[in-house]
Amino acid sequence: MSGEKDTLKIIDETIKSIQGIPNILETAKEELVNIRNVKAQLEDEKSQLEREKTQLELDKKKLEAETKQLEKDKQERDQKIGQMTEEQMRLLEEYAKVKEELGKFAKIAAEMEEHELSFERIQALLSIYSVLLEKIFQGQPHFRILHVLHGQKEEMTRDDIKNTTGIQGAMVLRAVQELDRVDLVEYNIDTSTAKLKKRLFPKPAEKA
């Protein structure tokens, strides 16, 4: 009898175990589904992070390129400022020389008013005036540009003036703008063209 009881007990326990298997399987299924969902979410987050990383790398490259361009622009501006400063200093020196020579010329002219005109004095005055034109004014951008525009072509572009006179571009622009202000030259900003507005001496005859 005891053997039968043991057998029945084992059977009951086996039945209970078998009855619990569906619950175990259902729980395992739910856990598997949760794991898959978590995995999918992690994959999405990983993809998002990779996209953000790629975008950050692109932004970094763009920022580096913009930084290099800004540095290049700054260097170019610094170079232009340096060139303009050198040109301004040279112009100031040239204008100082012109002022000095004009002072000498004015002094001689004043002396001539107090003395009787003579051939020697006129000759001396003309000599100084000639030196003033050839040695001083001829070296000035304004004089050289006016001299060129008094030739066969009364209208020239800035590049033509630059190539003809050898004057630097910035100095050409400054000179034609100043000549425009005193109504000797008409400067067109849109076309970068300078046109002689007031002729100071006759146009030279064309060569046959």
mmCIF file with all atom_site columns, C-alpha atoms in Angstrom, residues 45-202:
data_model
loop_
_atom_site.group_PDB
_atom_site.id
_atom_site.type_symbol
_atom_site.label_atom_id
_atom_site.label_alt_id
_atom_site.label_comp_id
_atom_site.label_asym_id
_atom_site.label_entity_id
_atom_site.label_seq_id
_atom_site.pdbx_PDB_ins_code
_atom_site.Cartn_x
_atom_site.Cartn_y
_atom_site.Cartn_z
_atom_site.occupancy
_atom_site.B_iso_or_equiv
_atom_site.pdbx_formal_charge
_atom_site.auth_seq_id
_atom_site.auth_comp_id
_atom_site.auth_asym_id
_atom_site.auth_atom_id
_atom_site.pdbx_PDB_model_num
ATOM 1   C CA . GLU A 1 45  ? 19.374 54.807  -29.696 1.00 0.00 ? 45  GLU A CA 1
ATOM 2   C CA . LYS A 1 46  ? 22.661 53.517  -31.087 1.00 0.00 ? 46  LYS A CA 1
ATOM 3   C CA . SER A 1 47  ? 21.682 54.581  -34.623 1.00 0.00 ? 47  SER A CA 1
ATOM 4   C CA . GLN A 1 48  ? 20.626 58.000  -33.328 1.00 0.00 ? 48  GLN A CA 1
ATOM 5   C CA . LEU A 1 49  ? 23.932 58.419  -31.516 1.00 0.00 ? 49  LEU A CA 1
ATOM 6   C CA . GLU A 1 50  ? 25.827 57.432  -34.657 1.00 0.00 ? 50  GLU A CA 1
ATOM 7   C CA . ARG A 1 51  ? 23.863 59.983  -36.701 1.00 0.00 ? 51  ARG A CA 1
ATOM 8   C CA . GLU A 1 52  ? 24.547 62.662  -34.104 1.00 0.00 ? 52  GLU A CA 1
ATOM 9   C CA . LYS A 1 53  ? 28.221 61.698  -34.087 1.00 0.00 ? 53  LYS A CA 1
ATOM 10  C CA . THR A 1 54  ? 28.371 61.956  -37.892 1.00 0.00 ? 54  THR A CA 1
ATOM 11  C CA . GLN A 1 55  ? 26.652 65.355  -37.787 1.00 0.00 ? 55  GLN A CA 1
ATOM 12  C CA . LEU A 1 56  ? 29.035 66.572  -35.090 1.00 0.00 ? 56  LEU A CA 1
ATOM 13  C CA . GLU A 1 57  ? 31.997 65.478  -37.209 1.00 0.00 ? 57  GLU A CA 1
ATOM 14  C CA . LEU A 1 58  ? 30.555 67.341  -40.207 1.00 0.00 ? 58  LEU A CA 1
ATOM 15  C CA . ASP A 1 59  ? 29.942 70.422  -38.060 1.00 0.00 ? 59  ASP A CA 1
ATOM 16  C CA . LYS A 1 60  ? 33.493 70.169  -36.751 1.00 0.00 ? 60  LYS A CA 1
ATOM 17  C CA . LYS A 1 61  ? 34.940 70.006  -40.271 1.00 0.00 ? 61  LYS A CA 1
ATOM 18  C CA . LYS A 1 62  ? 32.751 72.913  -41.358 1.00 0.00 ? 62  LYS A CA 1
ATOM 19  C CA . LEU A 1 63  ? 33.820 74.943  -38.329 1.00 0.00 ? 63  LEU A CA 1
ATOM 20  C CA . GLU A 1 64  ? 37.485 74.158  -39.011 1.00 0.00 ? 64  GLU A CA 1
ATOM 21  C CA . ALA A 1 65  ? 37.071 75.235  -42.652 1.00 0.00 ? 65  ALA A CA 1
ATOM 22  C CA . GLU A 1 66  ? 35.330 78.460  -41.601 1.00 0.00 ? 66  GLU A CA 1
ATOM 23  C CA . THR A 1 67  ? 38.051 79.113  -39.027 1.00 0.00 ? 67  THR A CA 1
ATOM 24  C CA . LYS A 1 68  ? 40.762 78.650  -41.669 1.00 0.00 ? 68  LYS A CA 1
ATOM 25  C CA . GLN A 1 69  ? 38.902 80.979  -44.034 1.00 0.00 ? 69  GLN A CA 1
ATOM 26  C CA . LEU A 1 70  ? 38.551 83.597  -41.297 1.00 0.00 ? 70  LEU A CA 1
ATOM 27  C CA . GLU A 1 71  ? 42.265 83.342  -40.543 1.00 0.00 ? 71  GLU A CA 1
ATOM 28  C CA . LYS A 1 72  ? 43.049 83.679  -44.254 1.00 0.00 ? 72  LYS A CA 1
ATOM 29  C CA . ASP A 1 73  ? 40.748 86.710  -44.556 1.00 0.00 ? 73  ASP A CA 1
ATOM 30  C CA . LYS A 1 74  ? 42.358 88.262  -41.480 1.00 0.00 ? 74  LYS A CA 1
ATOM 31  C CA . GLN A 1 75  ? 45.843 87.755  -42.899 1.00 0.00 ? 75  GLN A CA 1
ATOM 32  C CA . GLU A 1 76  ? 44.781 89.314  -46.213 1.00 0.00 ? 76  GLU A CA 1
ATOM 33  C CA . ARG A 1 77  ? 43.239 92.293  -44.412 1.00 0.00 ? 77  ARG A CA 1
ATOM 34  C CA . ASP A 1 78  ? 46.327 92.695  -42.229 1.00 0.00 ? 78  ASP A CA 1
ATOM 35  C CA . GLN A 1 79  ? 48.484 92.609  -45.358 1.00 0.00 ? 79  GLN A CA 1
ATOM 36  C CA . LYS A 1 80  ? 46.302 95.199  -47.105 1.00 0.00 ? 80  LYS A CA 1
ATOM 37  C CA . ILE A 1 81  ? 46.323 97.408  -44.009 1.00 0.00 ? 81  ILE A CA 1
ATOM 38  C CA . GLY A 1 82  ? 50.114 97.118  -43.886 1.00 0.00 ? 82  GLY A CA 1
ATOM 39  C CA . GLN A 1 83  ? 50.407 98.030  -47.556 1.00 0.00 ? 83  GLN A CA 1
ATOM 40  C CA . MET A 1 84  ? 48.031 100.963 -47.155 1.00 0.00 ? 84  MET A CA 1
ATOM 41  C CA . THR A 1 85  ? 49.972 102.177 -44.135 1.00 0.00 ? 85  THR A CA 1
ATOM 42  C CA . GLU A 1 86  ? 53.225 102.029 -46.101 1.00 0.00 ? 86  GLU A CA 1
ATOM 43  C CA . GLU A 1 87  ? 51.608 103.871 -49.014 1.00 0.00 ? 87  GLU A CA 1
ATOM 44  C CA . GLN A 1 88  ? 50.197 106.522 -46.687 1.00 0.00 ? 88  GLN A CA 1
ATOM 45  C CA . MET A 1 89  ? 53.605 107.084 -45.103 1.00 0.00 ? 89  MET A CA 1
ATOM 46  C CA . ARG A 1 90  ? 55.217 107.358 -48.534 1.00 0.00 ? 90  ARG A CA 1
ATOM 47  C CA . LEU A 1 91  ? 52.521 109.759 -49.708 1.00 0.00 ? 91  LEU A CA 1
ATOM 48  C CA . LEU A 1 92  ? 52.996 111.888 -46.606 1.00 0.00 ? 92  LEU A CA 1
ATOM 49  C CA . GLU A 1 93  ? 56.726 112.044 -47.309 1.00 0.00 ? 93  GLU A CA 1
ATOM 50  C CA . GLU A 1 94  ? 56.106 112.970 -50.943 1.00 0.00 ? 94  GLU A CA 1
ATOM 51  C CA . TYR A 1 95  ? 53.557 115.622 -50.006 1.00 0.00 ? 95  TYR A CA 1
ATOM 52  C CA . ALA A 1 96  ? 56.012 117.048 -47.484 1.00 0.00 ? 96  ALA A CA 1
ATOM 53  C CA . LYS A 1 97  ? 58.592 117.364 -50.261 1.00 0.00 ? 97  LYS A CA 1
ATOM 54  C CA . VAL A 1 98  ? 56.059 119.029 -52.531 1.00 0.00 ? 98  VAL A CA 1
ATOM 55  C CA . LYS A 1 99  ? 55.087 121.468 -49.783 1.00 0.00 ? 99  LYS A CA 1
ATOM 56  C CA . GLU A 1 100 ? 58.736 122.314 -49.208 1.00 0.00 ? 100 GLU A CA 1
ATOM 57  C CA . GLU A 1 101 ? 59.384 122.919 -52.903 1.00 0.00 ? 101 GLU A CA 1
ATOM 58  C CA . LEU A 1 102 ? 56.224 124.995 -53.238 1.00 0.00 ? 102 LEU A CA 1
ATOM 59  C CA . GLY A 1 103 ? 57.410 127.095 -50.326 1.00 0.00 ? 103 GLY A CA 1
ATOM 60  C CA . LYS A 1 104 ? 60.686 127.739 -52.103 1.00 0.00 ? 104 LYS A CA 1
ATOM 61  C CA . PHE A 1 105 ? 58.853 128.588 -55.306 1.00 0.00 ? 105 PHE A CA 1
ATOM 62  C CA . ALA A 1 106 ? 56.525 130.996 -53.481 1.00 0.00 ? 106 ALA A CA 1
ATOM 63  C CA . LYS A 1 107 ? 59.503 132.691 -51.843 1.00 0.00 ? 107 LYS A CA 1
ATOM 64  C CA . ILE A 1 108 ? 61.203 133.258 -55.182 1.00 0.00 ? 108 ILE A CA 1
ATOM 65  C CA . ALA A 1 109 ? 57.953 134.570 -56.673 1.00 0.00 ? 109 ALA A CA 1
ATOM 66  C CA . ALA A 1 110 ? 57.626 137.012 -53.770 1.00 0.00 ? 110 ALA A CA 1
ATOM 67  C CA . GLU A 1 111 ? 61.191 138.200 -54.274 1.00 0.00 ? 111 GLU A CA 1
ATOM 68  C CA . MET A 1 112 ? 60.485 138.786 -57.954 1.00 0.00 ? 112 MET A CA 1
ATOM 69  C CA . GLU A 1 113 ? 57.674 141.163 -57.067 1.00 0.00 ? 113 GLU A CA 1
ATOM 70  C CA . GLU A 1 114 ? 60.140 143.318 -55.137 1.00 0.00 ? 114 GLU A CA 1
ATOM 71  C CA . HIS A 1 115 ? 62.779 143.425 -57.878 1.00 0.00 ? 115 HIS A CA 1
ATOM 72  C CA . GLU A 1 116 ? 62.827 144.365 -61.486 1.00 0.00 ? 116 GLU A CA 1
ATOM 73  C CA . LEU A 1 117 ? 62.290 141.384 -63.748 1.00 0.00 ? 117 LEU A CA 1
ATOM 74  C CA . SER A 1 118 ? 65.399 140.258 -65.545 1.00 0.00 ? 118 SER A CA 1
ATOM 75  C CA . PHE A 1 119 ? 66.241 137.448 -67.902 1.00 0.00 ? 119 PHE A CA 1
ATOM 76  C CA . GLU A 1 120 ? 68.419 135.811 -65.256 1.00 0.00 ? 120 GLU A CA 1
ATOM 77  C CA . ARG A 1 121 ? 65.654 135.847 -62.652 1.00 0.00 ? 121 ARG A CA 1
ATOM 78  C CA . ILE A 1 122 ? 63.087 134.522 -65.094 1.00 0.00 ? 122 ILE A CA 1
ATOM 79  C CA . GLN A 1 123 ? 65.534 131.794 -66.111 1.00 0.00 ? 123 GLN A CA 1
ATOM 80  C CA . ALA A 1 124 ? 66.148 130.873 -62.474 1.00 0.00 ? 124 ALA A CA 1
ATOM 81  C CA . LEU A 1 125 ? 62.424 130.788 -61.764 1.00 0.00 ? 125 LEU A CA 1
ATOM 82  C CA . LEU A 1 126 ? 61.747 128.570 -64.765 1.00 0.00 ? 126 LEU A CA 1
ATOM 83  C CA . SER A 1 127 ? 64.589 126.250 -63.771 1.00 0.00 ? 127 SER A CA 1
ATOM 84  C CA . ILE A 1 128 ? 63.124 125.743 -60.327 1.00 0.00 ? 128 ILE A CA 1
ATOM 85  C CA . TYR A 1 129 ? 59.659 125.284 -61.815 1.00 0.00 ? 129 TYR A CA 1
ATOM 86  C CA . SER A 1 130 ? 61.051 122.701 -64.239 1.00 0.00 ? 130 SER A CA 1
ATOM 87  C CA . VAL A 1 131 ? 62.726 120.788 -61.418 1.00 0.00 ? 131 VAL A CA 1
ATOM 88  C CA . LEU A 1 132 ? 59.517 120.964 -59.437 1.00 0.00 ? 132 LEU A CA 1
ATOM 89  C CA . LEU A 1 133 ? 57.564 119.387 -62.287 1.00 0.00 ? 133 LEU A CA 1
ATOM 90  C CA . GLU A 1 134 ? 60.103 116.801 -63.383 1.00 0.00 ? 134 GLU A CA 1
ATOM 91  C CA . LYS A 1 135 ? 61.563 115.695 -60.053 1.00 0.00 ? 135 LYS A CA 1
ATOM 92  C CA . ILE A 1 136 ? 58.707 116.232 -57.639 1.00 0.00 ? 136 ILE A CA 1
ATOM 93  C CA . PHE A 1 137 ? 55.282 116.308 -59.277 1.00 0.00 ? 137 PHE A CA 1
ATOM 94  C CA . GLN A 1 138 ? 56.201 113.716 -61.866 1.00 0.00 ? 138 GLN A CA 1
ATOM 95  C CA . GLY A 1 139 ? 56.655 111.251 -59.030 1.00 0.00 ? 139 GLY A CA 1
ATOM 96  C CA . GLN A 1 140 ? 53.165 111.906 -57.684 1.00 0.00 ? 140 GLN A CA 1
ATOM 97  C CA . PRO A 1 141 ? 50.288 109.610 -58.699 1.00 0.00 ? 141 PRO A CA 1
ATOM 98  C CA . HIS A 1 142 ? 47.976 112.583 -59.339 1.00 0.00 ? 142 HIS A CA 1
ATOM 99  C CA . PHE A 1 143 ? 50.346 114.236 -61.824 1.00 0.00 ? 143 PHE A CA 1
ATOM 100 C CA . ARG A 1 144 ? 51.161 111.006 -63.634 1.00 0.00 ? 144 ARG A CA 1
ATOM 101 C CA . ILE A 1 145 ? 47.491 110.046 -63.970 1.00 0.00 ? 145 ILE A CA 1
ATOM 102 C CA . LEU A 1 146 ? 46.552 113.511 -65.248 1.00 0.00 ? 146 LEU A CA 1
ATOM 103 C CA . HIS A 1 147 ? 49.455 113.403 -67.695 1.00 0.00 ? 147 HIS A CA 1
ATOM 104 C CA . VAL A 1 148 ? 48.298 110.034 -69.069 1.00 0.00 ? 148 VAL A CA 1
ATOM 105 C CA . LEU A 1 149 ? 44.678 111.206 -69.412 1.00 0.00 ? 149 LEU A CA 1
ATOM 106 C CA . HIS A 1 150 ? 45.906 114.273 -71.321 1.00 0.00 ? 150 HIS A CA 1
ATOM 107 C CA . GLY A 1 151 ? 47.178 111.917 -74.015 1.00 0.00 ? 151 GLY A CA 1
ATOM 108 C CA . GLN A 1 152 ? 45.155 110.325 -76.809 1.00 0.00 ? 152 GLN A CA 1
ATOM 109 C CA . LYS A 1 153 ? 42.795 108.521 -74.406 1.00 0.00 ? 153 LYS A CA 1
ATOM 110 C CA . GLU A 1 154 ? 40.861 110.833 -72.092 1.00 0.00 ? 154 GLU A CA 1
ATOM 111 C CA . GLU A 1 155 ? 38.993 107.912 -70.509 1.00 0.00 ? 155 GLU A CA 1
ATOM 112 C CA . MET A 1 156 ? 40.695 104.856 -69.024 1.00 0.00 ? 156 MET A CA 1
ATOM 113 C CA . THR A 1 157 ? 39.903 102.089 -66.551 1.00 0.00 ? 157 THR A CA 1
ATOM 114 C CA . ARG A 1 158 ? 41.808 101.787 -63.291 1.00 0.00 ? 158 ARG A CA 1
ATOM 115 C CA . ASP A 1 159 ? 43.584 98.701  -64.604 1.00 0.00 ? 159 ASP A CA 1
ATOM 116 C CA . ASP A 1 160 ? 44.639 100.563 -67.767 1.00 0.00 ? 160 ASP A CA 1
ATOM 117 C CA . ILE A 1 161 ? 45.968 103.440 -65.661 1.00 0.00 ? 161 ILE A CA 1
ATOM 118 C CA . LYS A 1 162 ? 47.756 101.008 -63.367 1.00 0.00 ? 162 LYS A CA 1
ATOM 119 C CA . ASN A 1 163 ? 49.390 99.177  -66.277 1.00 0.00 ? 163 ASN A CA 1
ATOM 120 C CA . THR A 1 164 ? 50.308 102.404 -68.083 1.00 0.00 ? 164 THR A CA 1
ATOM 121 C CA . THR A 1 165 ? 51.763 104.303 -65.125 1.00 0.00 ? 165 THR A CA 1
ATOM 122 C CA . GLY A 1 166 ? 52.997 101.435 -62.955 1.00 0.00 ? 166 GLY A CA 1
ATOM 123 C CA . ILE A 1 167 ? 51.204 102.945 -59.952 1.00 0.00 ? 167 ILE A CA 1
ATOM 124 C CA . GLN A 1 168 ? 49.803 100.463 -57.444 1.00 0.00 ? 168 GLN A CA 1
ATOM 125 C CA . GLY A 1 169 ? 46.062 99.794  -57.574 1.00 0.00 ? 169 GLY A CA 1
ATOM 126 C CA . ALA A 1 170 ? 45.224 101.300 -54.174 1.00 0.00 ? 170 ALA A CA 1
ATOM 127 C CA . MET A 1 171 ? 47.149 104.484 -54.998 1.00 0.00 ? 171 MET A CA 1
ATOM 128 C CA . VAL A 1 172 ? 45.398 104.764 -58.380 1.00 0.00 ? 172 VAL A CA 1
ATOM 129 C CA . LEU A 1 173 ? 42.000 104.543 -56.672 1.00 0.00 ? 173 LEU A CA 1
ATOM 130 C CA . ARG A 1 174 ? 42.941 107.132 -54.060 1.00 0.00 ? 174 ARG A CA 1
ATOM 131 C CA . ALA A 1 175 ? 44.357 109.538 -56.651 1.00 0.00 ? 175 ALA A CA 1
ATOM 132 C CA . VAL A 1 176 ? 41.412 109.369 -59.089 1.00 0.00 ? 176 VAL A CA 1
ATOM 133 C CA . GLN A 1 177 ? 38.950 109.847 -56.218 1.00 0.00 ? 177 GLN A CA 1
ATOM 134 C CA . GLU A 1 178 ? 40.834 112.957 -55.076 1.00 0.00 ? 178 GLU A CA 1
ATOM 135 C CA . LEU A 1 179 ? 41.034 114.251 -58.659 1.00 0.00 ? 179 LEU A CA 1
ATOM 136 C CA . ASP A 1 180 ? 37.280 113.660 -58.944 1.00 0.00 ? 180 ASP A CA 1
ATOM 137 C CA . ARG A 1 181 ? 36.673 115.769 -55.838 1.00 0.00 ? 181 ARG A CA 1
ATOM 138 C CA . VAL A 1 182 ? 38.456 118.763 -57.412 1.00 0.00 ? 182 VAL A CA 1
ATOM 139 C CA . ASP A 1 183 ? 36.591 118.322 -60.745 1.00 0.00 ? 183 ASP A CA 1
ATOM 140 C CA . LEU A 1 184 ? 39.648 117.442 -62.793 1.00 0.00 ? 184 LEU A CA 1
ATOM 141 C CA . VAL A 1 185 ? 38.547 113.852 -63.376 1.00 0.00 ? 185 VAL A CA 1
ATOM 142 C CA . GLU A 1 186 ? 35.167 112.126 -63.388 1.00 0.00 ? 186 GLU A CA 1
ATOM 143 C CA . TYR A 1 187 ? 35.410 108.712 -61.722 1.00 0.00 ? 187 TYR A CA 1
ATOM 144 C CA . ASN A 1 188 ? 32.694 106.082 -62.231 1.00 0.00 ? 188 ASN A CA 1
ATOM 145 C CA . ILE A 1 189 ? 32.661 103.646 -59.304 1.00 0.00 ? 189 ILE A CA 1
ATOM 146 C CA . ASP A 1 190 ? 30.490 101.084 -61.111 1.00 0.00 ? 190 ASP A CA 1
ATOM 147 C CA . THR A 1 191 ? 32.757 100.781 -64.162 1.00 0.00 ? 191 THR A CA 1
ATOM 148 C CA . SER A 1 192 ? 36.015 101.766 -62.380 1.00 0.00 ? 192 SER A CA 1
ATOM 149 C CA . THR A 1 193 ? 36.591 104.273 -65.183 1.00 0.00 ? 193 THR A CA 1
ATOM 150 C CA . ALA A 1 194 ? 38.326 107.643 -64.900 1.00 0.00 ? 194 ALA A CA 1
ATOM 151 C CA . LYS A 1 195 ? 37.535 110.325 -67.498 1.00 0.00 ? 195 LYS A CA 1
ATOM 152 C CA . LEU A 1 196 ? 39.379 113.605 -67.920 1.00 0.00 ? 196 LEU A CA 1
ATOM 153 C CA . LYS A 1 197 ? 36.952 116.379 -67.012 1.00 0.00 ? 197 LYS A CA 1
ATOM 154 C CA . LYS A 1 198 ? 39.118 119.462 -67.363 1.00 0.00 ? 198 LYS A CA 1
ATOM 155 C CA . ARG A 1 199 ? 41.938 119.652 -69.904 1.00 0.00 ? 199 ARG A CA 1
ATOM 156 C CA . LEU A 1 200 ? 44.882 121.733 -68.722 1.00 0.00 ? 200 LEU A CA 1
ATOM 157 C CA . PHE A 1 201 ? 46.828 121.740 -71.994 1.00 0.00 ? 201 PHE A CA 1
ATOM 158 C CA . PRO A 1 202 ? 46.016 120.886 -75.626 1.00 0.00 ? 202 PRO A CA 1
#
